[in-house]
Coordinates of C-alpha atoms and ligand atoms in Angstrom, one line a residue:
M1 CA 160.8 169.6 57.4
N2 CA 159.2 171.3 60.3
A3 CA 161.7 171.6 63.1
S4 CA 159.1 171.2 65.8
D5 CA 157.9 167.9 64.3
T6 CA 159.1 165.2 66.7
S7 CA 158.0 162.2 64.6
T8 CA 160.6 159.8 63.3
V9 CA 161.8 159.4 59.7
F10 CA 160.0 156.1 59.7
E11 CA 156.7 157.6 60.7
R12 CA 157.1 160.4 58.2
A13 CA 157.7 157.9 55.3
A14 CA 154.7 155.9 56.5
R15 CA 152.5 159.0 56.2
G16 CA 154.0 160.0 52.8
L17 CA 155.7 163.1 54.1
P18 CA 159.2 164.3 52.9
V19 CA 162.1 162.5 54.5
P20 CA 165.9 163.1 54.8
H21 CA 166.6 159.5 53.7
T22 CA 164.7 156.3 53.0
P23 CA 164.1 154.6 56.4
V24 CA 165.2 151.0 56.7
W25 CA 164.5 148.1 59.0
I26 CA 164.7 144.3 58.5
M27 CA 161.8 142.0 59.0
R28 CA 162.7 139.6 61.9
Q29 CA 165.7 141.8 62.7
A30 CA 165.9 140.5 66.3
G31 CA 166.6 136.9 66.1
R32 CA 168.8 133.9 65.4
Y33 CA 171.1 135.4 62.7
L34 CA 172.6 137.6 65.5
P35 CA 175.3 135.9 67.6
E36 CA 174.3 138.0 70.6
Y37 CA 170.8 136.7 70.3
R38 CA 172.0 133.1 70.1
K39 CA 174.2 133.6 73.1
L40 CA 171.4 135.0 75.2
R41 CA 169.0 132.2 74.1
R42 CA 171.5 129.7 75.6
T43 CA 170.5 131.0 79.0
V44 CA 166.7 131.5 78.6
D45 CA 164.0 129.7 76.6
F46 CA 162.0 131.6 73.9
V47 CA 158.7 131.8 75.8
T48 CA 160.4 133.1 79.0
A49 CA 162.3 135.6 76.9
T50 CA 159.1 136.9 75.4
R51 CA 157.3 137.1 78.8
T52 CA 160.1 138.9 80.7
P53 CA 160.0 142.6 79.8
E54 CA 163.7 143.3 80.6
I55 CA 164.9 140.4 78.4
A56 CA 162.4 141.2 75.6
A57 CA 163.6 144.8 75.6
R58 CA 167.2 143.8 75.5
I59 CA 166.7 141.5 72.5
T60 CA 164.6 144.2 70.8
L61 CA 167.5 146.6 71.2
Q62 CA 170.3 144.2 70.0
P63 CA 170.0 145.0 66.3
M64 CA 169.7 148.7 67.1
Q65 CA 173.1 148.6 68.8
R66 CA 174.7 146.9 65.8
F67 CA 173.0 148.7 62.9
E68 CA 171.7 152.1 61.9
M69 CA 168.1 150.9 61.6
D70 CA 165.4 153.5 61.5
A71 CA 162.9 151.2 63.4
S72 CA 163.0 148.5 66.0
I73 CA 160.3 145.8 66.2
L74 CA 159.3 144.4 69.6
F75 CA 160.8 141.0 70.4
S76 CA 157.6 138.9 70.8
D77 CA 155.7 136.5 68.6
I78 CA 152.3 136.6 66.8
M79 CA 151.4 133.6 68.9
T80 CA 152.2 135.2 72.3
P81 CA 148.7 136.6 73.1
L82 CA 147.0 133.3 72.4
D83 CA 147.6 131.5 75.7
P84 CA 145.3 133.9 77.7
M85 CA 142.7 133.4 75.0
G86 CA 142.5 129.7 75.9
V87 CA 144.9 128.3 73.3
S88 CA 148.3 127.0 74.5
V89 CA 151.3 127.2 72.2
D90 CA 154.8 125.6 72.3
F91 CA 157.7 126.8 70.2
K92 CA 159.9 124.1 68.6
P93 CA 161.2 126.6 67.3
G94 CA 158.0 127.4 65.2
P95 CA 154.6 127.4 67.0
V96 CA 153.1 124.0 67.8
L97 CA 149.7 123.6 69.5
P98 CA 149.2 120.6 71.7
E99 CA 145.4 120.9 71.2
P100 CA 144.5 122.5 67.9
V101 CA 141.0 124.0 67.4
R102 CA 139.2 121.4 65.4
T103 CA 135.5 121.6 66.5
P104 CA 132.9 124.4 66.3
E105 CA 132.6 124.3 70.1
R106 CA 136.3 125.0 70.6
A107 CA 136.3 127.7 67.9
R108 CA 133.5 129.5 69.8
A109 CA 135.2 129.0 73.1
V110 CA 138.3 131.0 72.2
R111 CA 137.9 134.2 74.2
E112 CA 138.6 137.8 73.4
L113 CA 142.0 139.3 74.5
V114 CA 142.0 142.0 77.2
P115 CA 145.5 143.2 76.6
E116 CA 146.1 145.2 79.8
A117 CA 145.1 142.2 81.9
D118 CA 146.2 139.3 79.7
V119 CA 149.6 140.4 78.3
P120 CA 150.9 143.2 80.7
F121 CA 154.4 142.0 80.1
V122 CA 154.2 143.0 76.4
L123 CA 153.1 146.5 77.2
E124 CA 155.8 146.7 79.8
A125 CA 158.5 145.6 77.3
I126 CA 157.3 148.4 75.0
R127 CA 157.6 151.0 77.7
A128 CA 161.1 149.7 78.5
V129 CA 162.2 149.8 74.9
R130 CA 160.8 153.2 74.3
S131 CA 162.7 154.6 77.3
E132 CA 166.0 153.3 76.0
L133 CA 165.7 153.6 72.2
R134 CA 167.2 156.7 70.6
P135 CA 164.5 159.2 69.9
E136 CA 165.1 159.2 66.1
A137 CA 164.2 155.5 65.8
A138 CA 160.6 154.2 65.8
L139 CA 159.3 151.2 67.7
I140 CA 157.0 148.9 65.8
G141 CA 154.4 147.0 67.8
F142 CA 152.8 144.0 66.0
A143 CA 150.2 141.3 65.9
G144 CA 149.2 138.3 63.8
A145 CA 146.4 138.9 61.3
P146 CA 143.2 136.9 62.0
F147 CA 143.5 134.5 59.1
T148 CA 147.2 133.7 59.8
L149 CA 146.4 133.0 63.5
F150 CA 143.4 130.9 62.4
C151 CA 145.7 128.8 60.2
Y152 CA 148.0 128.0 63.2
L153 CA 145.1 127.4 65.6
V154 CA 143.3 124.9 63.4
E155 CA 146.3 123.3 61.7
G156 CA 148.1 123.0 65.0
G157 CA 151.5 124.2 63.6
G158 CA 153.2 125.2 60.4
S159 CA 152.2 123.5 57.2
K160 CA 153.0 123.5 53.5
D161 CA 149.4 124.2 52.5
F162 CA 147.3 124.5 55.8
M163 CA 144.8 122.1 54.3
T164 CA 143.3 121.3 57.7
A165 CA 142.7 125.0 58.4
R166 CA 141.4 125.7 54.9
S167 CA 139.0 122.8 54.9
F168 CA 137.7 123.7 58.3
L169 CA 136.8 127.1 56.8
R170 CA 134.5 125.3 54.3
R171 CA 133.2 122.5 56.6
E172 CA 132.4 124.9 59.5
P173 CA 131.9 128.3 57.9
E174 CA 129.9 129.8 60.7
A175 CA 132.2 128.7 63.5
S176 CA 135.2 129.7 61.4
Q177 CA 133.7 133.2 61.0
A178 CA 133.1 133.5 64.7
L179 CA 136.7 132.5 65.4
L180 CA 138.1 134.9 62.8
R181 CA 135.9 137.7 64.4
T182 CA 137.3 136.9 67.9
L183 CA 140.8 137.0 66.5
G184 CA 140.2 140.2 64.6
R185 CA 138.7 142.1 67.6
S186 CA 141.5 140.8 69.9
M187 CA 144.3 141.8 67.6
A188 CA 142.9 145.2 66.9
R189 CA 142.6 145.9 70.7
Y190 CA 146.1 144.5 71.1
L191 CA 147.6 146.9 68.5
V192 CA 145.8 149.8 70.1
A193 CA 147.1 148.8 73.5
Q194 CA 150.7 148.6 72.1
A195 CA 150.4 152.1 70.6
G196 CA 149.1 153.3 74.0
A197 CA 152.1 151.8 75.7
G198 CA 154.5 153.7 73.4
A199 CA 154.7 151.9 70.0
D200 CA 155.2 154.5 67.3
A201 CA 153.7 152.3 64.5
V202 CA 151.8 149.0 64.5
M203 CA 151.9 146.2 62.0
L204 CA 149.7 143.3 61.2
F205 CA 151.5 140.2 59.9
D206 CA 149.3 138.1 57.4
S207 CA 151.8 135.4 56.5
W208 CA 149.3 133.0 55.0
V209 CA 146.5 135.1 53.5
G210 CA 148.1 134.5 50.1
M211 CA 146.8 131.0 50.1
L212 CA 143.2 132.2 49.7
G213 CA 141.5 132.7 46.4
P214 CA 139.8 136.0 45.9
E215 CA 136.3 134.7 46.7
S216 CA 137.2 133.1 50.0
Y217 CA 139.3 136.1 50.9
R218 CA 136.3 138.4 50.3
R219 CA 133.9 136.1 52.1
F220 CA 135.8 135.1 55.2
V221 CA 138.7 137.6 55.7
H222 CA 137.9 141.0 54.2
P223 CA 135.0 141.9 56.6
V224 CA 137.1 140.9 59.6
L225 CA 140.1 142.9 58.5
K226 CA 138.0 145.9 57.6
E227 CA 136.6 146.0 61.1
A228 CA 140.0 145.4 62.7
F229 CA 141.6 148.3 60.9
A230 CA 138.7 150.6 61.7
T231 CA 139.1 149.7 65.4
V232 CA 142.8 150.4 65.2
R233 CA 142.3 153.7 63.4
A234 CA 139.7 154.8 66.0
G235 CA 142.1 153.8 68.9
T236 CA 145.4 155.4 67.8
D237 CA 146.9 158.1 65.5
C238 CA 150.0 156.0 64.8
P239 CA 150.8 154.6 61.3
V240 CA 149.3 151.2 60.6
I241 CA 151.2 148.7 58.4
Y242 CA 149.7 145.5 56.9
F243 CA 151.8 142.7 55.4
P244 CA 149.7 140.4 53.2
N245 CA 152.4 137.9 52.4
R246 CA 152.1 136.5 48.8
G247 CA 148.9 138.5 48.6
G248 CA 149.6 140.2 45.2
A249 CA 146.5 138.7 43.6
L250 CA 144.3 140.0 46.5
L251 CA 145.6 143.6 46.6
S252 CA 142.8 145.1 44.5
S253 CA 140.3 143.7 47.0
M254 CA 142.3 145.3 49.9
R255 CA 142.1 148.9 48.6
D256 CA 139.4 150.0 51.1
L257 CA 141.2 148.8 54.2
D258 CA 141.9 151.8 56.4
M259 CA 145.6 151.8 57.0
D260 CA 148.8 153.6 55.9
V261 CA 151.4 151.2 54.6
F262 CA 151.3 147.9 52.6
A263 CA 154.3 145.7 53.2
V264 CA 155.0 143.8 49.9
D265 CA 156.8 140.5 49.5
W266 CA 159.5 140.2 46.8
T267 CA 157.4 138.3 44.3
L268 CA 155.7 141.6 43.2
P269 CA 157.5 144.8 42.1
L270 CA 156.5 147.7 44.3
H271 CA 155.2 149.8 41.4
R272 CA 152.9 147.0 40.4
A273 CA 151.6 146.6 43.9
D274 CA 151.0 150.3 43.9
A275 CA 149.0 150.1 40.7
R276 CA 146.8 147.3 42.1
L277 CA 146.2 149.3 45.3
G278 CA 145.2 152.4 43.3
G279 CA 148.2 154.5 44.5
G280 CA 148.5 157.1 47.2
R281 CA 149.8 154.9 50.0
A282 CA 153.3 154.3 51.2
L283 CA 154.8 150.8 50.6
Q284 CA 157.3 148.8 52.5
G285 CA 159.7 146.3 51.1
N286 CA 160.7 144.3 49.3
L287 CA 164.2 142.9 48.9
D288 CA 164.3 139.1 48.6
P289 CA 166.0 137.8 51.8
A290 CA 168.1 135.5 49.6
E291 CA 169.9 138.6 48.2
L292 CA 171.8 138.8 51.5
F293 CA 173.7 135.6 50.5
G294 CA 175.1 137.1 47.3
P295 CA 178.4 139.0 47.0
P296 CA 178.3 142.5 48.4
E297 CA 178.2 144.2 44.9
A298 CA 175.2 142.0 43.9
L299 CA 173.4 142.7 47.2
L300 CA 173.8 146.5 46.8
A301 CA 172.7 146.3 43.1
A302 CA 169.6 144.4 44.2
A303 CA 168.9 147.1 46.8
D304 CA 169.3 149.8 44.2
A305 CA 166.8 148.0 42.0
V306 CA 164.3 148.1 44.9
L307 CA 165.0 151.9 45.3
A308 CA 164.5 152.5 41.6
D309 CA 161.2 150.5 41.7
A310 CA 160.1 152.7 44.6
E311 CA 160.5 155.9 42.7
G312 CA 157.2 157.8 42.4
L313 CA 155.5 156.0 45.4
A314 CA 153.7 158.2 47.9
G315 CA 156.3 156.9 50.5
H316 CA 158.8 154.1 50.9
I317 CA 160.1 152.1 53.8
F318 CA 163.0 149.9 52.8
S319 CA 162.8 146.3 54.2
L320 CA 163.0 142.7 53.2
G321 CA 160.1 141.1 51.4
H322 CA 159.9 138.5 54.3
G323 CA 161.9 137.6 57.4
I324 CA 165.7 137.4 57.4
D325 CA 167.1 133.9 57.3
R326 CA 168.9 132.7 60.4
R327 CA 172.1 131.8 58.3
T328 CA 172.5 135.4 57.2
D329 CA 175.9 137.1 57.8
P330 CA 175.2 140.2 60.0
G331 CA 177.9 142.0 58.0
Q332 CA 175.7 141.9 54.9
V333 CA 172.9 143.6 56.9
A334 CA 175.2 146.4 58.0
R335 CA 176.3 146.9 54.3
L336 CA 172.7 147.0 53.2
V337 CA 171.4 149.4 55.8
D338 CA 174.3 151.9 55.3
H339 CA 174.0 151.7 51.5
V340 CA 170.3 152.5 51.5
H341 CA 171.0 155.5 53.7
E342 CA 173.9 156.8 51.6
R343 CA 172.0 156.3 48.3
T344 CA 168.9 158.1 49.4
R345 CA 170.4 160.8 51.6
A346 CA 170.1 163.5 49.0
G347 CA 166.4 162.7 48.9
P348 CA 164.7 159.4 48.4
G349 CA 164.5 157.6 45.1
Ligands
CP3_401 O1 162.7 141.1 64.9 C1 161.6 140.5 64.9 O2 160.9 140.6 64.0 C2 161.4 139.7 66.2 C3 160.0 139.5 66.6 C4 159.2 138.4 65.8 C5 159.3 137.0 66.0 N1 158.3 136.4 65.3 C6 160.3 136.4 66.9 C7 160.6 134.9 66.7 C8 158.2 138.7 64.9 C9 157.7 140.0 64.3 C10 157.6 137.4 64.6 C11 156.5 137.2 63.6 C12 156.0 135.9 63.3 N2 156.1 134.7 64.0 C13 155.3 135.6 62.1 C14 155.0 136.6 61.0 C15 156.1 136.9 60.1 C16 156.5 135.8 59.2 O3 157.7 135.4 59.3 O4 155.7 135.4 58.3 C17 155.0 134.2 62.1 C18 154.4 133.4 61.0 C19 155.5 133.7 63.3 C20 155.4 132.3 63.8 C21 156.7 131.7 64.2 N3 157.4 131.9 65.4 C22 157.6 130.9 63.4 C23 157.2 130.4 62.0 C24 158.7 130.7 64.1 C25 159.9 129.9 63.7 C26 160.8 130.9 63.1 C27 162.2 130.4 62.8 O5 163.1 131.3 62.7 O6 162.5 129.2 62.8 C28 158.6 131.4 65.4 C29 159.6 131.4 66.5 C30 160.3 132.7 66.6 N4 159.7 133.9 66.6 C31 161.7 132.9 66.7 C32 161.9 134.3 66.8 C33 163.2 135.1 67.0 C34 162.8 131.9 66.7 C35 162.7 131.3 68.1 C36 164.0 130.8 68.7 O7 164.8 131.7 69.2 O8 164.2 129.6 68.8

């Protein structure tokens, strides 16, 4: 390694460069499985916590004080920037919209985000975290992907199959496309602004894209994602991560998206995701969050299986295949993080 290179292990892995160990972080690592988070949340509601930079920074740093994570992720939510775009959102604890977007007129009335003016508190929280975080750890900024935000906006909250949202796509294809474009442009600008404020990497969460068939993905979502990633690439040098949850069947259609790391859920082995993507890119993942409920030996064996699966990849960032469950024992997280570091210290894989 070049001694003058100041980039973190996390960023090096994202770029496919040599690393001293496989970097680790846990999807949804700042949250309700941590007693210190639950304690703080008794004194402040979720929305206030996300909108108050000192509190958001403190929560972001909670898992960093407890574990040897290689990256922190900003405490915020994919729904946080929607209010200034004209869509109000409550959290109960998942997002609920008092007035879902159900007409073409409303879809077209959602306005583009101007991050510096609309969500200054997010950018300030990033500056606060970056000034306190140890320099070897990366800070990940994030946003919701256009289709995932579209799902919540139209459905009005979480759902088993988002049928209201998916039928709106067919009933009002033009208004849907306009809304997806607004969301795509807004989230691209949002990620660029977060990188400008000090995020070392940015990640786009597409929790629901896996519900689309290949044709509707190509028609409605791909062009919007392609433009969004091009905008992010033009606006920042930092590594860009995309998480198409349950998107295994779509990966071959995603090859030409201009970003650095695919985050993979646990339903697809990493080497198979790599083959579908055509190789050459770093992957993130993909331990099943349920493994954290097994006995320690089984957890560590499952982690070893992920590391073995990652052999031969251009780069690997170890993480869960989706968010950590709130009933998880934090002691298991500590075991997992330390194990991955020890196992890979001689060199990854
Ligand atoms: O460490 C972190 O990752 C914290 C930052 C973060 C949150 N949400 C905080 C949060 C991130 C990266 C997210 C992303 C997010 N939010 C996604 C994409 C990732 C995924 O899980 O698919 C989605 C779909 C959402 C929407 C959302 N917000 C849901 C479904 C929920 C309920 C979650 C739950 O645990 O019940 C939220 C609320 C939320 N966002 C909480 C946290 C810590 C719990 C709120 C509380 O404290 O009551």
